[in-house]
Tab-separated table of C-alpha atoms in Angstrom:
chain	number	residue	atom	x	y	z
A	25	MET	CA	-0.066	0.390	0.117
A	26	GLU	CA	1.340	3.499	-0.519
A	27	PRO	CA	2.077	6.215	2.072
A	28	ASP	CA	-0.854	8.231	0.470
A	29	GLN	CA	-3.396	5.703	0.906
A	30	ALA	CA	-2.304	4.372	3.692
A	31	PHE	CA	-3.283	8.145	5.285
A	32	GLY	CA	-5.899	8.675	3.997
A	33	GLN	CA	-7.324	4.933	5.257
A	34	ALA	CA	-6.022	6.312	9.127
A	35	LEU	CA	-7.805	10.450	8.493
A	36	ARG	CA	-10.758	8.616	7.482
A	37	SER	CA	-11.189	5.825	10.129
A	38	MET	CA	-10.144	8.749	13.162
A	39	ARG	CA	-13.189	10.566	11.005
A	40	THR	CA	-15.849	8.120	11.476
A	41	ARG	CA	-14.456	6.967	14.789
A	42	ARG	CA	-16.218	11.149	16.020
A	43	LYS	CA	-19.080	10.304	13.520
A	44	TRP	CA	-17.902	13.178	11.854
A	45	SER	CA	-18.736	13.407	7.725
A	46	GLN	CA	-16.423	15.021	5.414
A	47	THR	CA	-17.887	18.200	5.926
A	48	ASP	CA	-17.475	18.132	9.745
A	49	LEU	CA	-13.980	17.817	9.501
A	50	ALA	CA	-13.505	20.214	6.724
A	51	LEU	CA	-14.842	23.001	8.635
A	52	ARG	CA	-12.867	21.980	11.708
A	53	ALA	CA	-9.408	21.831	9.775
A	54	ASP	CA	-10.898	24.906	7.965
A	55	VAL	CA	-10.273	23.306	4.539
A	56	ASP	CA	-12.304	22.190	1.609
A	57	ARG	CA	-14.551	19.037	2.236
A	58	ASN	CA	-13.088	17.999	-2.040
A	59	TYR	CA	-9.566	18.050	-0.153
A	60	ILE	CA	-10.888	16.387	2.367
A	61	SER	CA	-12.412	13.560	0.476
A	62	LEU	CA	-9.357	13.518	-2.324
A	63	VAL	CA	-6.996	12.716	0.875
A	64	GLU	CA	-9.255	9.821	2.027
A	65	LEU	CA	-9.011	8.950	-1.402
A	66	GLY	CA	-5.114	8.723	-1.035
A	67	LYS	CA	-5.482	11.278	-4.311
A	68	ASN	CA	-3.779	13.910	-2.792
A	69	SER	CA	-0.845	13.951	0.122
A	70	PRO	CA	-1.217	16.655	2.497
A	71	SER	CA	1.575	19.518	3.310
A	72	VAL	CA	3.109	19.167	6.921
A	73	ARG	CA	0.784	22.232	7.783
A	74	LEU	CA	-2.530	20.673	6.726
A	75	VAL	CA	-1.438	17.284	8.348
A	76	PHE	CA	-1.155	19.210	12.021
A	77	LYS	CA	-4.622	21.329	11.148
A	78	LEU	CA	-6.597	17.754	10.615
A	79	CYS	CA	-4.834	16.337	14.136
A	80	ASP	CA	-5.697	19.309	15.786
A	81	ALA	CA	-9.204	19.335	14.490
A	82	LEU	CA	-9.267	15.287	15.579
A	83	ASP	CA	-7.786	16.021	19.253
A	84	LEU	CA	-5.217	14.101	17.709
A	85	THR	CA	-0.821	14.079	17.815
A	86	PRO	CA	0.682	14.139	14.230
A	87	SER	CA	2.317	10.670	15.487
A	88	GLU	CA	-0.854	9.223	16.572
A	89	LEU	CA	-2.040	9.301	13.226
A	90	MET	CA	1.015	8.044	11.742
A	91	LYS	CA	1.301	5.535	13.623
A	92	ASP	CA	-1.793	4.229	12.388
A	93	VAL	CA	-0.350	4.691	8.942
A	94	GLU	CA	2.756	2.970	10.057
A	95	LYS	CA	0.371	0.280	11.029
A	96	ARG	CA	-1.562	0.425	8.007
A	97	MET	CA	1.241	-0.119	5.265
A	98	ARG	CA	2.708	-2.840	7.819
A	99	VAL	CA	-0.191	-5.243	7.642
A	100	GLN	CA	-0.618	-4.538	3.816
A	101	ALA	CA	3.160	-5.276	3.257
A	102	ILE	CA	2.212	-8.810	4.664
A	103	ARG	CA	-0.318	-9.468	2.842
């Protein structure tokens, strides 16, 4: 699995755990909803600044989110 895909899946997982729509996250992070969609689909790579904004909106540290990304990449590599 590519890192962008793993990041997108991790972001979607964190968002849906909170029962938020993409619009909810976009409003909290002050970004466009379409951009959230593209990131979750692995079609766009967020900047470091955006990673911090998303994590702040989700009340996570970037390291917590990246641990999830790493886990997803490891699991996929084993398959």
